[in-house]
PDB file of C-alpha atoms in Angstrom:
ATOM      1  CA  UNK A   1       9.346  38.456  10.887  1.00  0.00           C
ATOM      2  CA  UNK A   2       8.971  42.191  10.862  1.00  0.00           C
ATOM      3  CA  UNK A   3      11.193  42.421  13.931  1.00  0.00           C
ATOM      4  CA  UNK A   4      13.831  39.911  12.776  1.00  0.00           C
ATOM      5  CA  UNK A   5      17.133  41.426  13.517  1.00  0.00           C
ATOM      6  CA  UNK A   6      15.745  43.800  16.063  1.00  0.00           C
ATOM      7  CA  UNK A   7      17.119  43.850  19.676  1.00  0.00           C
ATOM      8  CA  UNK A   8      13.437  44.133  20.716  1.00  0.00           C
ATOM      9  CA  UNK A   9      12.175  40.968  19.146  1.00  0.00           C
ATOM     10  CA  UNK A  10      12.551  38.940  22.272  1.00  0.00           C
ATOM     11  CA  UNK A  11      10.536  41.658  24.145  1.00  0.00           C
ATOM     12  CA  UNK A  12       7.812  41.512  21.566  1.00  0.00           C
ATOM     13  CA  UNK A  13       7.575  37.696  21.768  1.00  0.00           C
ATOM     14  CA  UNK A  14       7.402  37.939  25.555  1.00  0.00           C
ATOM     15  CA  UNK A  15       4.636  40.575  25.350  1.00  0.00           C
ATOM     16  CA  UNK A  16       2.661  38.458  22.815  1.00  0.00           C
ATOM     17  CA  UNK A  17       3.065  35.262  24.815  1.00  0.00           C
ATOM     18  CA  UNK A  18       1.899  36.885  27.979  1.00  0.00           C
ATOM     19  CA  UNK A  19      -1.428  37.724  26.280  1.00  0.00           C
ATOM     20  CA  UNK A  20      -1.942  34.457  24.389  1.00  0.00           C
ATOM     21  CA  UNK A  21      -0.883  31.877  26.911  1.00  0.00           C
ATOM     22  CA  UNK A  22      -3.768  32.525  29.295  1.00  0.00           C
ATOM     23  CA  UNK A  23      -6.220  31.780  26.404  1.00  0.00           C
ATOM     24  CA  UNK A  24      -4.415  28.563  25.476  1.00  0.00           C
ATOM     25  CA  UNK A  25      -4.335  27.574  29.164  1.00  0.00           C
ATOM     26  CA  UNK A  26      -8.129  27.698  28.966  1.00  0.00           C
ATOM     27  CA  UNK A  27      -8.660  25.750  25.832  1.00  0.00           C
ATOM     28  CA  UNK A  28      -5.822  23.301  26.497  1.00  0.00           C
ATOM     29  CA  UNK A  29      -4.415  20.630  24.199  1.00  0.00           C
ATOM     30  CA  UNK A  30      -7.637  18.512  24.019  1.00  0.00           C
ATOM     31  CA  UNK A  31     -11.250  19.401  23.184  1.00  0.00           C
ATOM     32  CA  UNK A  32     -13.777  19.580  26.000  1.00  0.00           C
ATOM     33  CA  UNK A  33     -17.294  18.085  25.947  1.00  0.00           C
ATOM     34  CA  UNK A  34     -19.630  19.918  23.567  1.00  0.00           C
ATOM     35  CA  UNK A  35     -16.914  22.133  22.303  1.00  0.00           C
ATOM     36  CA  UNK A  36     -17.736  24.278  19.379  1.00  0.00           C
ATOM     37  CA  UNK A  37     -15.768  24.366  16.122  1.00  0.00           C
ATOM     38  CA  UNK A  38     -14.574  27.942  16.722  1.00  0.00           C
ATOM     39  CA  UNK A  39     -12.646  26.768  19.890  1.00  0.00           C
ATOM     40  CA  UNK A  40     -11.019  23.879  17.976  1.00  0.00           C
ATOM     41  CA  UNK A  41      -9.818  26.350  15.367  1.00  0.00           C
ATOM     42  CA  UNK A  42      -8.631  28.736  18.053  1.00  0.00           C
ATOM     43  CA  UNK A  43      -6.705  25.895  19.629  1.00  0.00           C
ATOM     44  CA  UNK A  44      -4.837  25.122  16.432  1.00  0.00           C
ATOM     45  CA  UNK A  45      -4.026  28.747  15.796  1.00  0.00           C
ATOM     46  CA  UNK A  46      -2.764  29.225  19.329  1.00  0.00           C
ATOM     47  CA  UNK A  47      -0.446  26.198  19.185  1.00  0.00           C
ATOM     48  CA  UNK A  48       1.110  27.330  15.933  1.00  0.00           C
ATOM     49  CA  UNK A  49       1.341  31.011  17.036  1.00  0.00           C
ATOM     50  CA  UNK A  50       2.796  30.296  20.469  1.00  0.00           C
ATOM     51  CA  UNK A  51       5.202  27.964  18.867  1.00  0.00           C
ATOM     52  CA  UNK A  52       6.313  30.660  16.519  1.00  0.00           C
ATOM     53  CA  UNK A  53       6.698  32.930  19.515  1.00  0.00           C
ATOM     54  CA  UNK A  54       8.953  30.257  21.144  1.00  0.00           C
ATOM     55  CA  UNK A  55       6.723  29.537  24.055  1.00  0.00           C
ATOM     56  CA  UNK A  56       8.755  26.870  25.916  1.00  0.00           C
ATOM     57  CA  UNK A  57       5.724  24.932  27.306  1.00  0.00           C
ATOM     58  CA  UNK A  58       3.940  24.748  23.926  1.00  0.00           C
ATOM     59  CA  UNK A  59       7.224  23.819  22.061  1.00  0.00           C
ATOM     60  CA  UNK A  60       7.936  21.156  24.676  1.00  0.00           C
ATOM     61  CA  UNK A  61       4.387  19.843  24.560  1.00  0.00           C
ATOM     62  CA  UNK A  62       4.439  19.573  20.779  1.00  0.00           C
ATOM     63  CA  UNK A  63       7.734  17.708  20.824  1.00  0.00           C
ATOM     64  CA  UNK A  64       6.530  15.330  23.496  1.00  0.00           C
ATOM     65  CA  UNK A  65       3.345  14.499  21.445  1.00  0.00           C
ATOM     66  CA  UNK A  66       5.377  14.009  18.282  1.00  0.00           C
ATOM     67  CA  UNK A  67       7.767  11.640  20.081  1.00  0.00           C
ATOM     68  CA  UNK A  68       4.838   9.568  21.320  1.00  0.00           C
ATOM     69  CA  UNK A  69       2.849   9.557  18.152  1.00  0.00           C
ATOM     70  CA  UNK A  70       4.312   6.334  16.495  1.00  0.00           C
ATOM     71  CA  UNK A  71       3.125   4.181  19.438  1.00  0.00           C
ATOM     72  CA  UNK A  72       0.246   6.303  20.666  1.00  0.00           C
ATOM     73  CA  UNK A  73      -2.119   7.603  17.975  1.00  0.00           C
ATOM     74  CA  UNK A  74      -3.924   9.689  20.682  1.00  0.00           C
ATOM     75  CA  UNK A  75      -0.816  11.773  21.129  1.00  0.00           C
ATOM     76  CA  UNK A  76      -1.478  13.795  17.898  1.00  0.00           C
ATOM     77  CA  UNK A  77      -5.279  13.574  17.250  1.00  0.00           C
ATOM     78  CA  UNK A  78      -6.550  15.083  13.952  1.00  0.00           C
ATOM     79  CA  UNK A  79      -7.678  18.191  15.780  1.00  0.00           C
ATOM     80  CA  UNK A  80      -4.124  19.292  16.679  1.00  0.00           C
ATOM     81  CA  UNK A  81      -2.063  17.082  14.320  1.00  0.00           C
ATOM     82  CA  UNK A  82      -1.114  19.703  11.720  1.00  0.00           C
ATOM     83  CA  UNK A  83      -0.418  22.423  14.340  1.00  0.00           C
ATOM     84  CA  UNK A  84       1.818  20.124  16.447  1.00  0.00           C
ATOM     85  CA  UNK A  85       3.788  18.955  13.433  1.00  0.00           C
ATOM     86  CA  UNK A  86       4.304  22.544  12.358  1.00  0.00           C
ATOM     87  CA  UNK A  87       5.665  23.661  15.766  1.00  0.00           C
ATOM     88  CA  UNK A  88       7.976  20.511  15.809  1.00  0.00           C
ATOM     89  CA  UNK A  89       9.178  21.181  12.319  1.00  0.00           C
ATOM     90  CA  UNK A  90       9.664  24.904  12.858  1.00  0.00           C
ATOM     91  CA  UNK A  91      12.036  24.286  15.799  1.00  0.00           C
ATOM     92  CA  UNK A  92      13.575  21.051  14.451  1.00  0.00           C
ATOM     93  CA  UNK A  93      17.190  20.076  15.180  1.00  0.00           C
ATOM     94  CA  UNK A  94      18.956  17.675  12.889  1.00  0.00           C
ATOM     95  CA  UNK A  95      17.774  14.549  14.648  1.00  0.00           C
ATOM     96  CA  UNK A  96      14.149  15.720  14.685  1.00  0.00           C
ATOM     97  CA  UNK A  97      14.396  16.725  10.989  1.00  0.00           C
ATOM     98  CA  UNK A  98      15.697  13.223  10.142  1.00  0.00           C
ATOM     99  CA  UNK A  99      12.922  11.682  12.067  1.00  0.00           C
ATOM    100  CA  UNK A 100      10.323  13.716  10.067  1.00  0.00           C
ATOM    101  CA  UNK A 101      12.002  12.614   6.889  1.00  0.00           C
ATOM    102  CA  UNK A 102      12.043   8.983   7.973  1.00  0.00           C
ATOM    103  CA  UNK A 103       8.282   9.127   8.809  1.00  0.00           C
ATOM    104  CA  UNK A 104       7.594  10.775   5.461  1.00  0.00           C
ATOM    105  CA  UNK A 105       9.358   8.023   3.562  1.00  0.00           C
ATOM    106  CA  UNK A 106       7.607   5.209   5.454  1.00  0.00           C
ATOM    107  CA  UNK A 107       4.125   6.756   5.683  1.00  0.00           C
ATOM    108  CA  UNK A 108       1.399   4.665   4.106  1.00  0.00           C
ATOM    109  CA  UNK A 109      -1.320   7.250   3.944  1.00  0.00           C
ATOM    110  CA  UNK A 110      -0.696   9.559   0.907  1.00  0.00           C
ATOM    111  CA  UNK A 111      -2.036  12.641   2.708  1.00  0.00           C
ATOM    112  CA  UNK A 112       0.135  12.055   5.742  1.00  0.00           C
ATOM    113  CA  UNK A 113       3.133  11.419   3.516  1.00  0.00           C
ATOM    114  CA  UNK A 114       2.662  14.743   1.732  1.00  0.00           C
ATOM    115  CA  UNK A 115       2.191  16.583   5.030  1.00  0.00           C
ATOM    116  CA  UNK A 116       5.401  15.144   6.498  1.00  0.00           C
ATOM    117  CA  UNK A 117       7.405  15.899   3.379  1.00  0.00           C
ATOM    118  CA  UNK A 118       6.046  19.432   3.293  1.00  0.00           C
ATOM    119  CA  UNK A 119       7.031  19.833   7.018  1.00  0.00           C
ATOM    120  CA  UNK A 120      10.649  19.292   6.002  1.00  0.00           C
ATOM    121  CA  UNK A 121      10.680  22.820   4.531  1.00  0.00           C
ATOM    122  CA  UNK A 122       9.562  24.627   7.808  1.00  0.00           C
ATOM    123  CA  UNK A 123      12.698  24.695  10.037  1.00  0.00           C
ATOM    124  CA  UNK A 124      13.989  28.144  11.100  1.00  0.00           C
ATOM    125  CA  UNK A 125      17.539  26.632  11.017  1.00  0.00           C
ATOM    126  CA  UNK A 126      19.300  27.691   7.790  1.00  0.00           C
ATOM    127  CA  UNK A 127      21.363  24.507   7.512  1.00  0.00           C
ATOM    128  CA  UNK A 128      18.140  22.432   7.716  1.00  0.00           C
ATOM    129  CA  UNK A 129      16.490  24.699   5.221  1.00  0.00           C
ATOM    130  CA  UNK A 130      19.371  23.902   2.854  1.00  0.00           C
ATOM    131  CA  UNK A 131      18.919  20.202   3.315  1.00  0.00           C
ATOM    132  CA  UNK A 132      15.154  20.648   2.728  1.00  0.00           C
ATOM    133  CA  UNK A 133      15.775  22.322  -0.603  1.00  0.00           C
ATOM    134  CA  UNK A 134      18.167  19.500  -1.678  1.00  0.00           C
ATOM    135  CA  UNK A 135      15.547  17.017  -0.601  1.00  0.00           C
ATOM    136  CA  UNK A 136      12.830  18.666  -2.649  1.00  0.00           C
ATOM    137  CA  UNK A 137      14.757  17.835  -5.790  1.00  0.00           C
ATOM    138  CA  UNK A 138      15.801  14.310  -4.581  1.00  0.00           C
ATOM    139  CA  UNK A 139      14.421  11.205  -6.320  1.00  0.00           C
ATOM    140  CA  UNK A 140      12.949   9.953  -3.118  1.00  0.00           C
ATOM    141  CA  UNK A 141      10.543  12.927  -2.880  1.00  0.00           C
ATOM    142  CA  UNK A 142       7.128  12.745  -4.486  1.00  0.00           C
ATOM    143  CA  UNK A 143       6.755  15.172  -7.324  1.00  0.00           C
ATOM    144  CA  UNK A 144       3.683  16.647  -5.698  1.00  0.00           C
ATOM    145  CA  UNK A 145       5.635  17.416  -2.521  1.00  0.00           C
ATOM    146  CA  UNK A 146       8.540  19.211  -4.096  1.00  0.00           C
ATOM    147  CA  UNK A 147       7.002  22.548  -4.588  1.00  0.00           C
ATOM    148  CA  UNK A 148       5.432  22.441  -1.126  1.00  0.00           C
ATOM    149  CA  UNK A 149       8.766  21.903   0.478  1.00  0.00           C
ATOM    150  CA  UNK A 150      10.315  24.749  -1.527  1.00  0.00           C
ATOM    151  CA  UNK A 151       7.427  26.985  -0.751  1.00  0.00           C
ATOM    152  CA  UNK A 152       7.703  26.331   2.982  1.00  0.00           C
ATOM    153  CA  UNK A 153      11.395  27.116   3.056  1.00  0.00           C
ATOM    154  CA  UNK A 154      10.656  30.322   1.307  1.00  0.00           C
ATOM    155  CA  UNK A 155       8.448  31.598   4.107  1.00  0.00           C
ATOM    156  CA  UNK A 156      11.297  32.069   6.551  1.00  0.00           C
ATOM    157  CA  UNK A 157      14.258  31.939   4.205  1.00  0.00           C
ATOM    158  CA  UNK A 158      13.152  33.910   1.049  1.00  0.00           C
ATOM    159  CA  UNK A 159      16.607  34.811  -0.213  1.00  0.00           C
ATOM    160  CA  UNK A 160      18.095  31.414   0.437  1.00  0.00           C
ATOM    161  CA  UNK A 161      15.261  29.803  -1.426  1.00  0.00           C
ATOM    162  CA  UNK A 162      15.319  32.232  -4.261  1.00  0.00           C
ATOM    163  CA  UNK A 163      19.057  31.808  -4.761  1.00  0.00           C
ATOM    164  CA  UNK A 164      18.681  28.057  -4.704  1.00  0.00           C
ATOM    165  CA  UNK A 165      15.928  28.111  -7.286  1.00  0.00           C
ATOM    166  CA  UNK A 166      17.816  30.352  -9.641  1.00  0.00           C
ATOM    167  CA  UNK A 167      20.897  28.079  -9.251  1.00  0.00           C
ATOM    168  CA  UNK A 168      18.795  25.022  -9.983  1.00  0.00           C
ATOM    169  CA  UNK A 169      16.294  26.825 -12.307  1.00  0.00           C
ATOM    170  CA  UNK A 170      15.718  24.038 -14.836  1.00  0.00           C
ATOM    171  CA  UNK A 171      15.254  21.322 -12.210  1.00  0.00           C
ATOM    172  CA  UNK A 172      12.931  23.396  -9.986  1.00  0.00           C
ATOM    173  CA  UNK A 173      10.688  24.506 -12.868  1.00  0.00           C
ATOM    174  CA  UNK A 174      10.160  20.894 -14.002  1.00  0.00           C
ATOM    175  CA  UNK A 175       7.991  20.645 -10.975  1.00  0.00           C
ATOM    176  CA  UNK A 176       5.850  23.686 -11.761  1.00  0.00           C
ATOM    177  CA  UNK A 177       2.891  23.873 -14.134  1.00  0.00           C
ATOM    178  CA  UNK A 178       3.779  25.560 -17.245  1.00  0.00           C
ATOM    179  CA  UNK A 179       1.257  28.328 -16.762  1.00  0.00           C
ATOM    180  CA  UNK A 180       2.868  29.226 -13.382  1.00  0.00           C
ATOM    181  CA  UNK A 181       6.498  29.020 -14.322  1.00  0.00           C
ATOM    182  CA  UNK A 182       7.063  32.698 -15.085  1.00  0.00           C
ATOM    183  CA  UNK A 183       5.913  33.798 -11.598  1.00  0.00           C
ATOM    184  CA  UNK A 184       7.178  30.861  -9.516  1.00  0.00           C
ATOM    185  CA  UNK A 185      10.748  31.726  -8.794  1.00  0.00           C
ATOM    186  CA  UNK A 186      10.159  35.458  -8.211  1.00  0.00           C
ATOM    187  CA  UNK A 187       7.333  34.637  -5.865  1.00  0.00           C
ATOM    188  CA  UNK A 188       9.685  32.637  -3.633  1.00  0.00           C
ATOM    189  CA  UNK A 189      11.045  35.969  -2.456  1.00  0.00           C
ATOM    190  CA  UNK A 190       7.610  37.353  -1.551  1.00  0.00           C
ATOM    191  CA  UNK A 191       8.017  37.360   2.279  1.00  0.00           C
ATOM    192  CA  UNK A 192      11.212  39.368   2.196  1.00  0.00           C
ATOM    193  CA  UNK A 193      11.723  42.856   3.685  1.00  0.00           C
ATOM    194  CA  UNK A 194      14.985  43.294   1.815  1.00  0.00           C
ATOM    195  CA  UNK A 195      15.303  45.859  -1.096  1.00  0.00           C
ATOM    196  CA  UNK A 196      18.542  44.192  -2.206  1.00  0.00           C
ATOM    197  CA  UNK A 197      16.553  40.936  -2.785  1.00  0.00           C
ATOM    198  CA  UNK A 198      13.969  42.911  -4.756  1.00  0.00           C
ATOM    199  CA  UNK A 199      16.759  44.033  -7.009  1.00  0.00           C
ATOM    200  CA  UNK A 200      17.925  40.490  -7.520  1.00  0.00           C
ATOM    201  CA  UNK A 201      14.376  39.384  -8.329  1.00  0.00           C
ATOM    202  CA  UNK A 202      14.146  42.240 -10.829  1.00  0.00           C
ATOM    203  CA  UNK A 203      17.461  41.264 -12.456  1.00  0.00           C
ATOM    204  CA  UNK A 204      16.304  37.656 -12.731  1.00  0.00           C
ATOM    205  CA  UNK A 205      12.879  38.728 -14.186  1.00  0.00           C
ATOM    206  CA  UNK A 206      14.613  40.827 -16.878  1.00  0.00           C
ATOM    207  CA  UNK A 207      16.979  37.918 -17.707  1.00  0.00           C
ATOM    208  CA  UNK A 208      14.746  34.916 -17.472  1.00  0.00           C
ATOM    209  CA  UNK A 209      11.058  35.857 -17.786  1.00  0.00           C
ATOM    210  CA  UNK A 210       9.460  36.702 -21.156  1.00  0.00           C
ATOM    211  CA  UNK A 211       8.485  40.340 -21.472  1.00  0.00           C
ATOM    212  CA  UNK A 212       4.806  39.467 -21.837  1.00  0.00           C
ATOM    213  CA  UNK A 213       4.837  37.411 -18.565  1.00  0.00           C
ATOM    214  CA  UNK A 214       6.332  39.897 -16.143  1.00  0.00           C
ATOM    215  CA  UNK A 215       3.189  41.315 -14.473  1.00  0.00           C
ATOM    216  CA  UNK A 216       3.245  38.833 -11.612  1.00  0.00           C
ATOM    217  CA  UNK A 217       6.966  39.057 -10.957  1.00  0.00           C
ATOM    218  CA  UNK A 218       6.662  42.876 -10.977  1.00  0.00           C
ATOM    219  CA  UNK A 219       3.920  42.687  -8.347  1.00  0.00           C
ATOM    220  CA  UNK A 220       6.279  40.543  -6.180  1.00  0.00           C
ATOM    221  CA  UNK A 221       9.081  43.040  -6.594  1.00  0.00           C
ATOM    222  CA  UNK A 222       6.774  45.925  -5.695  1.00  0.00           C
ATOM    223  CA  UNK A 223       5.461  43.984  -2.645  1.00  0.00           C
ATOM    224  CA  UNK A 224       8.928  43.473  -1.295  1.00  0.00           C
ATOM    225  CA  UNK A 225       9.827  47.073  -1.635  1.00  0.00           C
ATOM    226  CA  UNK A 226       6.621  48.018   0.013  1.00  0.00           C
ATOM    227  CA  UNK A 227       7.422  45.640   2.876  1.00  0.00           C
ATOM    228  CA  UNK A 228      10.902  47.171   3.195  1.00  0.00           C
ATOM    229  CA  UNK A 229       9.418  50.649   3.457  1.00  0.00           C
ATOM    230  CA  UNK A 230       6.917  49.377   6.013  1.00  0.00           C
ATOM    231  CA  UNK A 231       9.725  47.928   8.126  1.00  0.00           C
ATOM    232  CA  UNK A 232      11.673  51.206   7.921  1.00  0.00           C
ATOM    233  CA  UNK A 233       8.613  53.138   9.126  1.00  0.00           C
ATOM    234  CA  UNK A 234       7.135  50.756  11.667  1.00  0.00           C
ATOM    235  CA  UNK A 235       9.996  48.989  13.360  1.00  0.00           C
ATOM    236  CA  UNK A 236      11.402  52.066  15.114  1.00  0.00           C
ATOM    237  CA  UNK A 237       7.927  52.863  16.441  1.00  0.00           C
ATOM    238  CA  UNK A 238       7.367  49.300  17.643  1.00  0.00           C
ATOM    239  CA  UNK A 239      10.808  49.274  19.365  1.00  0.00           C
ATOM    240  CA  UNK A 240      10.116  52.574  21.117  1.00  0.00           C
ATOM    241  CA  UNK A 241       6.664  51.288  22.206  1.00  0.00           C
ATOM    242  CA  UNK A 242       8.170  48.103  23.596  1.00  0.00           C
ATOM    243  CA  UNK A 243      10.737  50.072  25.599  1.00  0.00           C
ATOM    244  CA  UNK A 244       8.001  51.968  27.402  1.00  0.00           C
ATOM    245  CA  UNK A 245       7.810  51.002  31.066  1.00  0.00           C
ATOM    246  CA  UNK A 246       4.302  49.535  30.612  1.00  0.00           C
ATOM    247  CA  UNK A 247       5.541  47.106  28.069  1.00  0.00           C
ATOM    248  CA  UNK A 248       9.159  46.374  29.013  1.00  0.00           C
ATOM    249  CA  UNK A 249      10.337  43.052  30.324  1.00  0.00           C
ATOM    250  CA  UNK A 250      13.246  42.248  32.594  1.00  0.00           C
ATOM    251  CA  UNK A 251      15.859  40.705  30.230  1.00  0.00           C
TER     252      UNK A 251
END
């Protein structure tokens, strides 16, 4: 996220994939005999991280397992289920997003149903993120899943989510515990590196949050501004480092 918008983001992802893929190639998709818990946790982390880094083999492997899962339970065993779903959802196209939604609506297990509904909020695609936000407030969506969908959208689309929540403030806050309402909408912007969004959050806080409940929103505003300063300071250094011959990639 720090390098979003940078011409060197692809180079960074290539650099990271080159160092993580050999580890994943060793642990593989399935546990080996006598495997310790640390390796199982490593596998999950590598699947999600390499998916985030757009590793083509991991993304394709996750999609293939997701496609087989309805008729082959072994395709997504519990050990990699959540990680595979996260990768598929992150890179979902409209057809895949619709399939996740369909499975969520028909799931019999409450935990699986919640997980699938929450996954609707993970796509990187902005249009699908907008559909997810609308779905969060739809009647078909379990109340307990609504805030998870919105929170997941906010991870990669903080401004889009914040603007949506402000526009639908009353409806969104109905899903939030009363004790958390003052902080909830400002916190949706927390992953941003944009000072302009911090200003929008501040304006909302001054307009909509009681004066005696502004400590948490102010921490969010300060965090966004700190992240913006960190991006200003670190991105040029990272970009220069990635352009060095020892790190560069043929593009």
